Amino acid sequence: MKKNIFKISIIIISLITISSCNDDLLMEKPPHLITSETLYTNYAGFDAGLNGLYAQVRREREESFGSHSMMGSMFMFGTDNATVNHQDIGYIMTAMLWKNNNNPFNEENENVFIWLYNVINAANTIINQAEKEDVDWSGGNQSEELNKARVIAEARAIRAWAYRHLSFGWGDVPLTLVESSGSTIKTDWERTSVDEVRNQIIEDLLSAEPYIEVEPSVRGRISKGAVQHYLAEMYLTIGQPDKALQWANAAINTPEYKLVTQRYGVRSSQPGVPYMDMFWEGNTNREEGNTEALWVFQFALKVTGGGECMIRRIHLSRFWNLSVNGVRPLVHTYERGGLGYSRFTFTKWALDNYEPQDDRFSHHAIRKFYILGDAETNAPYPADNLPPGYNYGDTIWCSWDPDITYETRARFDWPFSRKAEGVDPENMNERYMNTDQVYLRLADTYLLKAEAEYKLGRIEDAANTINIIRRRSNASEITADQVDIDFILDERSRELFLEEHRRWTLLRTGKFLERTMAYNNNGGQNLSPRDTLYPIPQSVIDANLTKEMPQNPGF
């Protein structure tokens, strides 16, 4: 009994945690606990609070509490285009087995659910504290009035972002718009209908949009275009494609936002394609030339607070385990992208989904082979180990073949997206990827626009919008009679693999079960209708001591 009470207490404390302090503030004297009352007294304190809030948001791409998975895995993988490809741990096991592992006691489900409420509470704290009368809003380059408005706007946008995840993942969830603290612990939460939650998401985004700048106030923060994008998506979700089109166009018609159609940046003198230039280290941020970026998550190598991105580790192939004629030939080099464990990767359908000439399917975008290198070629890294019958300069091909049905599970020679390449050049065994990550970009907004046009019956317009995206990557142009919701989803997979929250997209369009069961052979066959939602964590239900909280159907 004591153990259960302790766990319930931990859940309640987690739900009210305020993550708003930074290292500099923690060094202030006298050393004491920083509370919302002491931090949120001036503009600098609120800005520090926003930094802490964004650090919480960035955890989507970080590890899920030692599970060897990623917090955002539950949003992105186990779908039609991304399948399990190795160990039976964390969300990997859920995405493979579903029936047995998608349950109220699943720790990863609990971790992610509580993390999102931590984000919400941190945002609520900023919003509520900003209304105090004695705050000094002076500082920066704007008026005190605009400083306050921007701080509240960013916090409301992030609150909407967190409820977006919760509404897609868990359906009806508790809706709270006030700061929680030790003196205001609730044990009688009620689940709010998903419709009401989404109305609040839209209200927050509409309130935030006028005060968030086209160029992010600080690198790594949300932009006006990202807010407009999420408005377009949410209006599609609630069945208002006319408003979705309005907001998609608002972002697309902003002069500062443009698709990348020409080579630029750090690798522009090397062979490549414009589509991939956005993802190389040194090219991802807007000030580095990425005109397509609407939101870029910031990570930094060997810097306190720099973050620890997991996406390379869970996606890149375990090519170092690949055996050819009894020899493991391939060593790690910077060019090969770093250490990978291939927890999630392309389904065979996702690879078959491209045309051969599509730049998004080229070797610049998807790793399909390796060239055996000698010591000089691989320098400063070791020479590859030559298998019998091979010479340096020979090609080791990945074994994917569009004419053969492969199960990708435990395969070390499966292609992977090069969007996730990136490693410390001095440490090929570095666990995490510490390069900035494109989180949201304008091409996604174009595809929301095409979906809105399709739903409005403007099929020719939808085809034209899709062709803008396809033209950039040398894919063949399409005609109106090819456009339907499945084609739009196919195009989203081609364009946004390893970027979009694919599970949410499929749920939003009513296609999750149909397409995952059809195209994902490493888990899709185990899905059932109840798996369109995750269960409310049992620990959260148990913490609601004075009012019964209902569970999602089937759990």
Coordinates of C-alpha atoms in Angstrom, one line a residue:
M1 CA 0.0 0.0 0.0
K2 CA 2.8 2.4 0.9
K3 CA 4.5 1.7 -2.5
N4 CA 1.2 2.6 -4.3
I5 CA 0.7 5.8 -2.4
F6 CA 4.3 6.8 -3.1
K7 CA 3.8 6.1 -6.9
I8 CA 0.6 8.2 -6.9
S9 CA 2.4 11.0 -5.1
I10 CA 5.2 10.9 -7.8
I11 CA 2.5 11.1 -10.5
I12 CA 0.9 14.1 -8.9
I13 CA 4.2 15.9 -8.4
S14 CA 5.1 15.2 -12.1
L15 CA 1.8 16.7 -13.2
I16 CA 2.6 20.0 -11.4
T17 CA 6.4 20.2 -12.1
I18 CA 7.4 23.6 -13.4
S19 CA 10.5 23.3 -15.7
S20 CA 11.3 27.0 -16.1
C21 CA 14.7 27.6 -14.6
N22 CA 18.0 27.8 -16.5
D23 CA 21.6 27.3 -15.3
D24 CA 22.4 31.0 -15.0
L25 CA 19.4 31.7 -12.8
L26 CA 20.2 28.7 -10.6
M27 CA 23.6 30.3 -9.9
E28 CA 22.0 33.5 -8.4
K29 CA 22.7 34.3 -4.8
P30 CA 21.5 33.6 -2.3
P31 CA 21.1 30.0 -3.5
H32 CA 17.4 29.0 -3.0
L33 CA 14.6 27.3 -4.7
I34 CA 13.4 29.3 -7.6
T35 CA 9.6 29.5 -7.7
S36 CA 7.2 31.1 -10.1
E37 CA 6.8 34.0 -7.7
T38 CA 10.6 34.7 -7.7
L39 CA 11.3 34.0 -11.3
Y40 CA 8.4 35.7 -13.0
T41 CA 9.0 39.2 -11.8
N42 CA 10.5 40.8 -15.0
Y43 CA 10.8 40.3 -18.7
A44 CA 14.2 38.5 -18.3
G45 CA 12.6 36.0 -16.0
F46 CA 9.8 35.2 -18.4
D47 CA 12.3 34.8 -21.2
A48 CA 14.2 32.3 -19.1
G49 CA 10.9 30.6 -18.4
L50 CA 10.3 30.3 -22.1
N51 CA 13.7 28.8 -22.6
G52 CA 12.8 26.1 -20.0
L53 CA 9.5 25.5 -21.8
Y54 CA 11.2 25.0 -25.1
A55 CA 13.7 22.7 -23.5
Q56 CA 10.7 20.6 -22.4
V57 CA 9.3 20.6 -26.0
R58 CA 12.6 19.6 -27.5
R59 CA 12.4 16.4 -25.4
E60 CA 10.2 15.0 -28.2
R61 CA 13.4 14.1 -30.0
E62 CA 15.2 12.9 -26.9
E63 CA 15.3 9.5 -25.1
S64 CA 12.2 8.2 -23.3
F65 CA 13.6 7.6 -19.8
G66 CA 16.1 4.9 -20.6
S67 CA 13.9 2.9 -23.0
H68 CA 16.3 3.1 -25.9
S69 CA 13.3 4.8 -27.7
M70 CA 12.5 8.4 -28.4
M71 CA 9.6 10.4 -26.8
G72 CA 8.2 11.2 -30.2
S73 CA 8.3 7.5 -31.4
M74 CA 4.7 7.2 -30.3
F75 CA 3.7 10.0 -32.7
M76 CA 5.8 8.9 -35.7
F77 CA 6.5 5.2 -36.0
G78 CA 4.5 1.9 -36.1
T79 CA 2.6 3.2 -39.1
D80 CA 2.3 2.4 -42.8
N81 CA 5.7 3.8 -43.7
A82 CA 7.8 3.2 -40.5
T83 CA 8.2 -0.2 -38.9
V84 CA 10.0 -1.9 -36.1
N85 CA 13.5 -3.2 -37.1
H86 CA 15.1 -4.6 -34.0
Q87 CA 14.8 -5.0 -30.2
D88 CA 11.8 -5.8 -28.2
I89 CA 12.0 -2.8 -25.8
G90 CA 10.0 0.3 -25.1
Y91 CA 7.6 1.6 -27.8
I92 CA 9.4 -0.7 -30.3
M93 CA 7.7 -3.7 -28.6
T94 CA 4.4 -1.9 -28.5
A95 CA 4.6 -1.1 -32.3
M96 CA 5.3 -4.8 -33.0
L97 CA 2.8 -6.5 -30.7
W98 CA 0.1 -3.9 -29.9
K99 CA -2.4 -6.4 -28.3
N100 CA -0.2 -7.2 -25.4
N101 CA 1.8 -4.1 -25.0
N102 CA -0.5 -1.1 -25.7
N103 CA -1.9 -1.2 -22.2
P104 CA -2.5 1.2 -19.3
F105 CA 0.6 0.0 -17.5
N106 CA 3.0 0.7 -20.3
E107 CA 5.7 2.8 -18.9
E108 CA 6.5 4.6 -22.1
N109 CA 2.9 5.6 -22.6
E110 CA 2.9 7.0 -19.0
N111 CA 6.2 8.8 -19.6
V112 CA 5.0 10.6 -22.6
F113 CA 1.5 11.4 -21.2
I114 CA 3.0 13.0 -18.1
W115 CA 5.7 14.8 -20.0
L116 CA 3.1 16.5 -22.1
Y117 CA 1.2 17.7 -19.0
N118 CA 4.5 19.0 -17.6
V119 CA 4.8 21.1 -20.8
I120 CA 1.2 22.3 -20.3
N121 CA 1.7 23.2 -16.7
A122 CA 4.9 25.1 -17.5
A123 CA 3.0 27.0 -20.2
N124 CA 0.1 27.7 -17.9
T125 CA 2.5 29.0 -15.3
I126 CA 3.9 31.5 -17.7
I127 CA 0.5 32.6 -19.0
N128 CA -1.0 33.0 -15.5
Q129 CA 2.1 34.7 -14.0
A130 CA 2.2 37.2 -16.9
E131 CA -1.1 38.7 -15.7
K132 CA 0.4 39.9 -12.4
E133 CA 0.3 43.6 -12.0
D134 CA 3.8 44.2 -10.8
V135 CA 5.9 42.6 -13.6
D136 CA 8.6 44.7 -15.1
W137 CA 8.2 44.1 -18.9
S138 CA 11.0 46.4 -20.0
G139 CA 13.8 45.0 -22.1
G140 CA 14.6 43.9 -25.6
N141 CA 13.7 45.8 -28.7
Q142 CA 10.0 46.0 -28.2
S143 CA 7.6 47.9 -26.0
E144 CA 6.6 46.5 -22.7
E145 CA 3.1 45.8 -24.0
L146 CA 4.5 43.8 -26.9
N147 CA 7.0 41.9 -24.7
K148 CA 4.1 40.7 -22.5
A149 CA 1.9 39.8 -25.5
R150 CA 4.7 37.8 -27.2
V151 CA 5.6 35.9 -24.0
I152 CA 1.9 34.9 -23.5
A153 CA 1.5 34.1 -27.2
E154 CA 4.5 31.7 -27.3
A155 CA 3.3 30.0 -24.1
R156 CA -0.2 29.6 -25.6
A157 CA 1.2 28.2 -28.8
I158 CA 3.2 25.6 -26.9
R159 CA 0.2 24.7 -24.8
A160 CA -1.8 24.2 -28.1
W161 CA 1.1 22.0 -29.4
A162 CA 1.0 19.8 -26.3
Y163 CA -2.8 19.4 -26.4
R164 CA -2.5 18.6 -30.1
H165 CA -0.4 15.6 -29.2
L166 CA -2.7 14.6 -26.3
S167 CA -5.9 14.9 -28.4
F168 CA -4.6 12.7 -31.2
G169 CA -3.0 10.2 -28.9
W170 CA -5.5 9.8 -26.1
G171 CA -8.7 11.4 -27.3
D172 CA -10.7 12.9 -24.4
V173 CA -8.1 14.2 -21.9
P174 CA -8.2 16.6 -18.8
L175 CA -8.1 20.2 -20.0
T176 CA -6.5 22.6 -17.6
L177 CA -5.7 26.3 -18.3
V178 CA -4.4 27.3 -14.9
E179 CA -1.1 26.9 -13.1
S180 CA -0.9 23.9 -10.7
S181 CA 1.2 24.1 -7.6
G182 CA 1.6 22.2 -4.3
S183 CA -1.3 24.0 -2.8
T184 CA -3.7 23.3 -5.7
I185 CA -3.3 19.6 -6.3
K186 CA -6.4 18.2 -7.9
T187 CA -7.6 14.6 -7.4
D188 CA -10.9 14.9 -9.2
W189 CA -9.8 15.5 -12.8
E190 CA -12.4 15.0 -15.5
R191 CA -11.7 14.0 -19.1
T192 CA -12.7 16.8 -21.5
S193 CA -14.2 15.9 -24.9
V194 CA -11.7 15.9 -27.7
D195 CA -13.9 18.4 -29.5
E196 CA -13.6 20.9 -26.7
V197 CA -9.9 20.3 -26.4
R198 CA -9.4 21.0 -30.1
N199 CA -11.5 24.2 -29.8
Q200 CA -9.1 25.3 -27.1
I201 CA -6.1 24.4 -29.3
I202 CA -7.6 26.6 -32.0
E203 CA -8.4 29.4 -29.6
D204 CA -4.8 29.4 -28.3
L205 CA -3.3 29.4 -31.8
L206 CA -5.6 32.2 -33.0
S207 CA -4.7 34.2 -29.9
A208 CA -0.9 33.6 -30.4
E209 CA -0.6 34.1 -34.1
P210 CA -0.7 38.0 -34.3
Y211 CA 2.1 38.3 -31.7
I212 CA 4.5 35.6 -32.9
E213 CA 7.0 36.8 -35.5
V214 CA 7.7 35.6 -39.0
E215 CA 11.3 35.0 -37.9
P216 CA 11.5 33.3 -34.5
S217 CA 12.2 35.6 -31.6
V218 CA 15.1 33.3 -30.7
R219 CA 16.6 30.4 -32.7
G220 CA 14.7 27.3 -31.8
R221 CA 11.4 29.0 -31.0
I222 CA 8.1 28.7 -32.9
S223 CA 7.5 31.0 -35.8
K224 CA 4.3 32.6 -37.1
G225 CA 4.4 30.2 -40.0
A226 CA 4.4 27.2 -37.7
V227 CA 1.4 28.6 -35.8
Q228 CA -0.5 29.2 -39.1
H229 CA 0.5 25.6 -40.2
Y230 CA -1.0 24.1 -37.0
L231 CA -4.2 26.2 -37.5
A232 CA -4.5 24.7 -41.0
E233 CA -4.0 21.2 -39.7
M234 CA -6.5 21.6 -36.8
Y235 CA -9.2 23.1 -39.1
L236 CA -8.7 20.0 -41.3
T237 CA -9.1 17.8 -38.3
I238 CA -12.4 19.4 -37.3
G239 CA -13.8 19.3 -40.8
Q240 CA -13.4 22.9 -41.9
P241 CA -11.2 22.8 -45.0
D242 CA -12.1 26.4 -46.0
K243 CA -10.4 27.8 -42.9
A244 CA -7.6 25.3 -43.3
L245 CA -6.9 26.6 -46.8
Q246 CA -7.0 30.2 -45.4
W247 CA -4.3 29.5 -42.9
A248 CA -2.1 27.3 -45.1
N249 CA -2.1 30.1 -47.7
A250 CA -1.2 32.6 -44.9
A251 CA 2.0 30.8 -44.3
I252 CA 2.7 29.9 -48.0
N253 CA 2.2 33.5 -49.1
T254 CA 4.5 35.0 -46.5
P255 CA 7.5 36.3 -48.6
E256 CA 10.1 35.1 -46.1
Y257 CA 8.9 31.5 -46.4
K258 CA 10.0 29.8 -49.6
L259 CA 10.6 26.2 -50.7
V260 CA 14.3 25.4 -51.2
T261 CA 14.6 24.7 -54.9
Q262 CA 18.3 25.5 -55.4
R263 CA 21.5 24.1 -53.9
Y264 CA 22.9 26.1 -51.0
G265 CA 25.1 25.9 -48.0
V266 CA 27.8 23.7 -46.6
R267 CA 27.7 20.9 -49.3
S268 CA 26.5 22.9 -52.3
S269 CA 29.8 22.3 -54.1
Q270 CA 29.5 18.5 -53.6
P271 CA 27.1 16.2 -55.5
G272 CA 23.6 16.4 -54.0
V273 CA 20.0 17.6 -54.4
P274 CA 18.3 20.8 -53.2
Y275 CA 15.8 18.7 -51.2
M276 CA 18.5 17.4 -48.9
D277 CA 20.5 20.6 -48.4
M278 CA 18.0 21.5 -45.6
F279 CA 19.1 18.6 -43.4
W280 CA 22.9 18.9 -43.3
E281 CA 24.6 20.3 -40.3
G282 CA 25.1 24.0 -40.8
N283 CA 22.2 24.3 -43.2
T284 CA 19.1 23.7 -41.1
N285 CA 18.4 27.1 -39.6
R286 CA 16.8 30.0 -41.4
E287 CA 19.8 32.3 -40.9
E288 CA 21.9 29.5 -42.5
G289 CA 19.8 29.7 -45.7
N290 CA 16.9 27.4 -45.0
T291 CA 14.0 29.5 -46.2
E292 CA 11.7 26.5 -45.9
A293 CA 12.1 26.0 -42.1
L294 CA 9.1 27.0 -39.9
W295 CA 10.5 25.5 -36.7
V296 CA 14.0 24.1 -36.0
F297 CA 14.8 22.2 -32.8
Q298 CA 18.2 23.2 -31.4
F299 CA 20.8 20.7 -30.2
A300 CA 24.5 21.3 -29.4
L301 CA 27.5 19.0 -29.0
K302 CA 29.3 18.9 -25.6
V303 CA 27.4 21.9 -24.3
T304 CA 25.5 21.9 -21.0
G305 CA 21.8 22.0 -21.9
G306 CA 22.6 21.1 -25.6
G307 CA 20.2 18.2 -25.6
E308 CA 20.5 14.6 -26.7
C309 CA 18.6 13.8 -29.9
M310 CA 17.8 10.2 -30.4
I311 CA 16.6 10.1 -34.0
R312 CA 19.9 8.9 -35.6
R313 CA 20.4 6.2 -33.0
I314 CA 16.9 4.7 -33.5
H315 CA 16.8 5.0 -37.3
L316 CA 20.2 4.6 -39.0
S317 CA 21.1 1.1 -40.1
R318 CA 23.2 -1.2 -38.0
F319 CA 25.5 -1.4 -41.0
W320 CA 28.4 -2.2 -38.7
N321 CA 26.8 -5.6 -38.1
L322 CA 26.5 -6.4 -41.8
S323 CA 28.4 -9.5 -42.7
V324 CA 29.7 -10.1 -46.3
N325 CA 31.3 -13.5 -46.9
G326 CA 31.9 -13.9 -43.2
V327 CA 33.5 -10.5 -42.7
R328 CA 32.0 -7.3 -41.2
P329 CA 33.5 -4.9 -43.7
L330 CA 32.1 -1.5 -42.8
V331 CA 33.6 0.9 -40.2
H332 CA 32.0 4.0 -38.9
T333 CA 33.0 7.2 -40.7
Y334 CA 31.5 10.7 -40.5
E335 CA 30.3 10.4 -44.1
R336 CA 28.3 7.3 -43.1
G337 CA 26.4 9.3 -40.5
G338 CA 27.4 7.8 -37.2
L339 CA 26.3 4.9 -35.0
G340 CA 22.8 3.6 -35.7
Y341 CA 20.7 0.9 -34.1
S342 CA 17.8 0.8 -36.6
R343 CA 15.0 0.6 -34.1
F344 CA 12.5 2.0 -36.6
T345 CA 12.9 2.2 -40.4
F346 CA 11.2 2.3 -43.7
T347 CA 8.5 -0.3 -44.5
K348 CA 9.0 -2.0 -47.8
W349 CA 5.9 -0.1 -49.0
A350 CA 7.5 3.2 -48.2
L351 CA 10.5 2.4 -50.3
D352 CA 8.4 1.1 -53.2
N353 CA 6.4 4.4 -53.0
Y354 CA 9.0 6.4 -54.9
E355 CA 9.7 6.8 -58.6
P356 CA 13.3 5.9 -59.5
Q357 CA 14.1 9.5 -60.6
D358 CA 12.7 11.2 -57.5
D359 CA 15.4 13.1 -55.7
R360 CA 13.8 12.1 -52.5
F361 CA 14.7 8.5 -53.4
S362 CA 18.2 9.2 -54.6
H363 CA 21.3 8.0 -52.7
H364 CA 21.7 11.6 -51.5
A365 CA 18.4 11.2 -49.5
I366 CA 18.3 7.5 -48.7
R367 CA 21.4 5.5 -48.0
K368 CA 21.3 2.4 -50.4
F369 CA 25.0 1.4 -50.7
Y370 CA 28.5 1.9 -49.2
I371 CA 31.8 2.2 -51.1
L372 CA 34.6 0.2 -49.5
G373 CA 37.3 2.6 -48.5
D374 CA 41.0 2.2 -47.8
A375 CA 42.8 4.1 -45.0
E376 CA 43.4 7.1 -47.2
T377 CA 39.7 7.2 -48.4
N378 CA 38.3 6.8 -45.0
A379 CA 40.8 9.0 -43.2
P380 CA 40.9 9.9 -40.4
Y381 CA 38.9 6.8 -39.7
P382 CA 40.2 3.2 -40.2
A383 CA 40.1 1.3 -43.5
D384 CA 37.2 -1.0 -44.2
N385 CA 37.7 -4.7 -43.8
L386 CA 37.8 -6.4 -47.2
P387 CA 35.6 -9.5 -47.5
P388 CA 37.0 -12.3 -49.7
G389 CA 36.6 -11.4 -53.4
Y390 CA 36.2 -7.6 -52.8
N391 CA 38.6 -4.7 -53.4
Y392 CA 38.6 -1.1 -52.1
G393 CA 36.3 1.0 -54.3
D394 CA 33.8 -1.9 -54.6
T395 CA 30.2 -1.3 -53.6
I396 CA 28.3 -3.0 -50.8
W397 CA 24.6 -2.6 -51.7
C398 CA 21.7 -2.7 -49.3
S399 CA 19.6 -5.7 -50.1
W400 CA 16.2 -4.0 -50.6
D401 CA 14.7 -5.1 -53.9
P402 CA 11.4 -3.7 -55.1
D403 CA 10.5 -7.1 -56.6
I404 CA 11.1 -9.1 -53.4
T405 CA 9.0 -9.0 -50.2
Y406 CA 11.4 -8.6 -47.3
E407 CA 10.7 -8.5 -43.7
T408 CA 12.8 -5.6 -42.4
R409 CA 13.1 -6.9 -38.8
A410 CA 16.7 -7.4 -37.6
R411 CA 18.1 -6.6 -41.0
F412 CA 21.4 -4.8 -41.0
D413 CA 21.4 -4.0 -44.8
W414 CA 18.2 -2.0 -45.0
P415 CA 18.2 1.5 -46.5
F416 CA 17.7 4.5 -44.2
S417 CA 16.9 8.2 -44.5
R418 CA 20.0 10.4 -44.5
K419 CA 17.9 13.2 -42.8
A420 CA 19.1 11.5 -39.6
E421 CA 22.8 11.5 -40.3
G422 CA 25.0 13.4 -37.9
V423 CA 27.6 12.6 -35.4
D424 CA 30.6 14.0 -33.4
P425 CA 33.4 13.7 -36.0
E426 CA 35.8 12.9 -33.1
N427 CA 33.6 10.1 -31.6
M428 CA 32.0 7.6 -34.0
N429 CA 30.4 5.8 -31.0
E430 CA 28.7 9.0 -29.7
R431 CA 25.3 7.9 -28.4
Y432 CA 23.3 10.9 -29.4
M433 CA 22.9 13.2 -32.4
N434 CA 23.7 16.8 -31.4
T435 CA 22.9 18.6 -34.6
D436 CA 19.9 21.0 -35.1
Q437 CA 16.8 19.3 -36.4
V438 CA 14.3 20.6 -38.9
Y439 CA 11.0 20.1 -37.1
L440 CA 8.5 21.7 -39.4
R441 CA 8.8 23.1 -42.9
L442 CA 6.8 24.7 -45.6
A443 CA 6.5 21.6 -47.8
D444 CA 4.2 20.1 -45.1
T445 CA 2.0 23.2 -45.3
Y446 CA 1.7 22.9 -49.1
L447 CA 0.5 19.3 -48.5
L448 CA -2.1 20.5 -46.0
K449 CA -3.2 23.1 -48.6
A450 CA -3.6 20.3 -51.2
E451 CA -5.7 18.3 -48.8
A452 CA -7.9 21.3 -48.0
E453 CA -8.3 21.9 -51.8
Y454 CA -9.2 18.3 -52.4
K455 CA -11.8 18.3 -49.6
L456 CA -13.3 21.5 -51.1
G457 CA -13.7 19.7 -54.4
R458 CA -10.9 21.9 -56.0
I459 CA -9.2 18.8 -57.4
E460 CA -7.3 20.6 -60.2
D461 CA -5.9 23.1 -57.6
A462 CA -4.9 20.2 -55.3
A463 CA -3.0 18.6 -58.2
N464 CA -1.2 21.8 -59.0
T465 CA -0.2 22.3 -55.3
I466 CA 1.1 18.8 -55.1
N467 CA 3.1 19.3 -58.4
I468 CA 4.9 22.3 -56.8
I469 CA 6.3 19.8 -54.3
R470 CA 7.0 17.0 -56.8
R471 CA 8.6 19.4 -59.3
R472 CA 11.2 20.4 -56.8
S473 CA 12.3 16.7 -56.5
N474 CA 12.1 15.8 -60.2
A475 CA 9.1 13.5 -59.6
S476 CA 6.7 13.2 -62.5
E477 CA 3.8 15.7 -62.5
I478 CA 0.3 14.4 -61.8
T479 CA -3.1 15.1 -63.1
A480 CA -6.3 15.8 -61.2
D481 CA -7.7 12.3 -61.8
Q482 CA -4.8 10.9 -59.7
V483 CA -5.6 12.9 -56.6
D484 CA -7.4 11.4 -53.7
I485 CA -6.7 11.2 -50.0
D486 CA -4.5 8.1 -50.4
F487 CA -2.4 9.8 -53.0
I488 CA -1.9 12.8 -50.7
L489 CA -0.9 10.5 -47.9
D490 CA 1.5 8.7 -50.3
E491 CA 3.0 12.1 -51.2
R492 CA 3.3 13.1 -47.5
S493 CA 5.3 9.9 -46.9
R494 CA 7.6 10.6 -49.8
E495 CA 8.2 14.2 -48.7
L496 CA 8.1 14.0 -44.9
F497 CA 9.4 10.6 -43.9
L498 CA 11.2 10.9 -40.5
E499 CA 9.6 14.4 -40.0
E500 CA 5.9 14.3 -39.8
H501 CA 3.9 12.9 -36.9
R502 CA 2.7 10.1 -39.2
R503 CA 0.4 8.4 -36.7
W504 CA -1.4 11.7 -36.1
T505 CA -1.8 12.3 -39.9
L506 CA -3.2 8.8 -40.4
L507 CA -5.6 9.2 -37.5
R508 CA -6.7 12.6 -38.7
T509 CA -7.6 11.2 -42.1
G510 CA -9.2 8.1 -40.8
K511 CA -6.6 5.9 -42.4
F512 CA -4.4 4.6 -39.6
L513 CA -5.8 1.0 -39.3
E514 CA -6.4 0.5 -43.0
R515 CA -2.9 1.6 -44.2
T516 CA -0.8 0.3 -41.3
M517 CA -2.4 -3.2 -41.5
A518 CA -1.9 -3.2 -45.3
Y519 CA 1.7 -1.9 -45.4
N520 CA 3.4 -2.7 -42.1
N521 CA 4.3 -6.4 -41.9
N522 CA 6.1 -6.0 -38.5
G523 CA 3.2 -5.1 -36.3
G524 CA 0.4 -3.9 -38.5
Q525 CA -1.1 -7.4 -38.5
N526 CA -1.5 -7.1 -34.7
L527 CA -3.5 -3.9 -34.7
S528 CA -7.2 -3.7 -33.6
P529 CA -9.6 -0.8 -33.5
R530 CA -8.9 0.0 -29.9
D531 CA -5.3 0.9 -30.9
T532 CA -6.4 4.1 -32.6
L533 CA -6.0 5.5 -29.1
Y534 CA -3.4 5.0 -26.4
P535 CA -4.8 4.1 -23.0
I536 CA -4.9 6.6 -20.2
P537 CA -2.0 5.5 -18.0
Q538 CA -3.3 3.5 -15.0
S539 CA -1.1 5.5 -12.7
V540 CA -2.9 8.7 -13.7
I541 CA -6.3 7.1 -13.2
D542 CA -5.1 5.8 -9.7
A543 CA -3.9 9.4 -8.8
N544 CA -7.4 10.7 -9.4
L545 CA -8.4 9.7 -5.9
T546 CA -11.7 11.5 -5.4
K547 CA -13.3 11.0 -8.8
E548 CA -13.4 8.1 -11.2
M549 CA -11.6 8.7 -14.5
P550 CA -12.9 6.5 -17.3
Q551 CA -10.5 4.5 -19.5
N552 CA -10.4 4.5 -23.3
P553 CA -12.6 1.7 -24.8
G554 CA -11.0 -1.7 -25.0
F555 CA -8.4 -1.3 -22.3

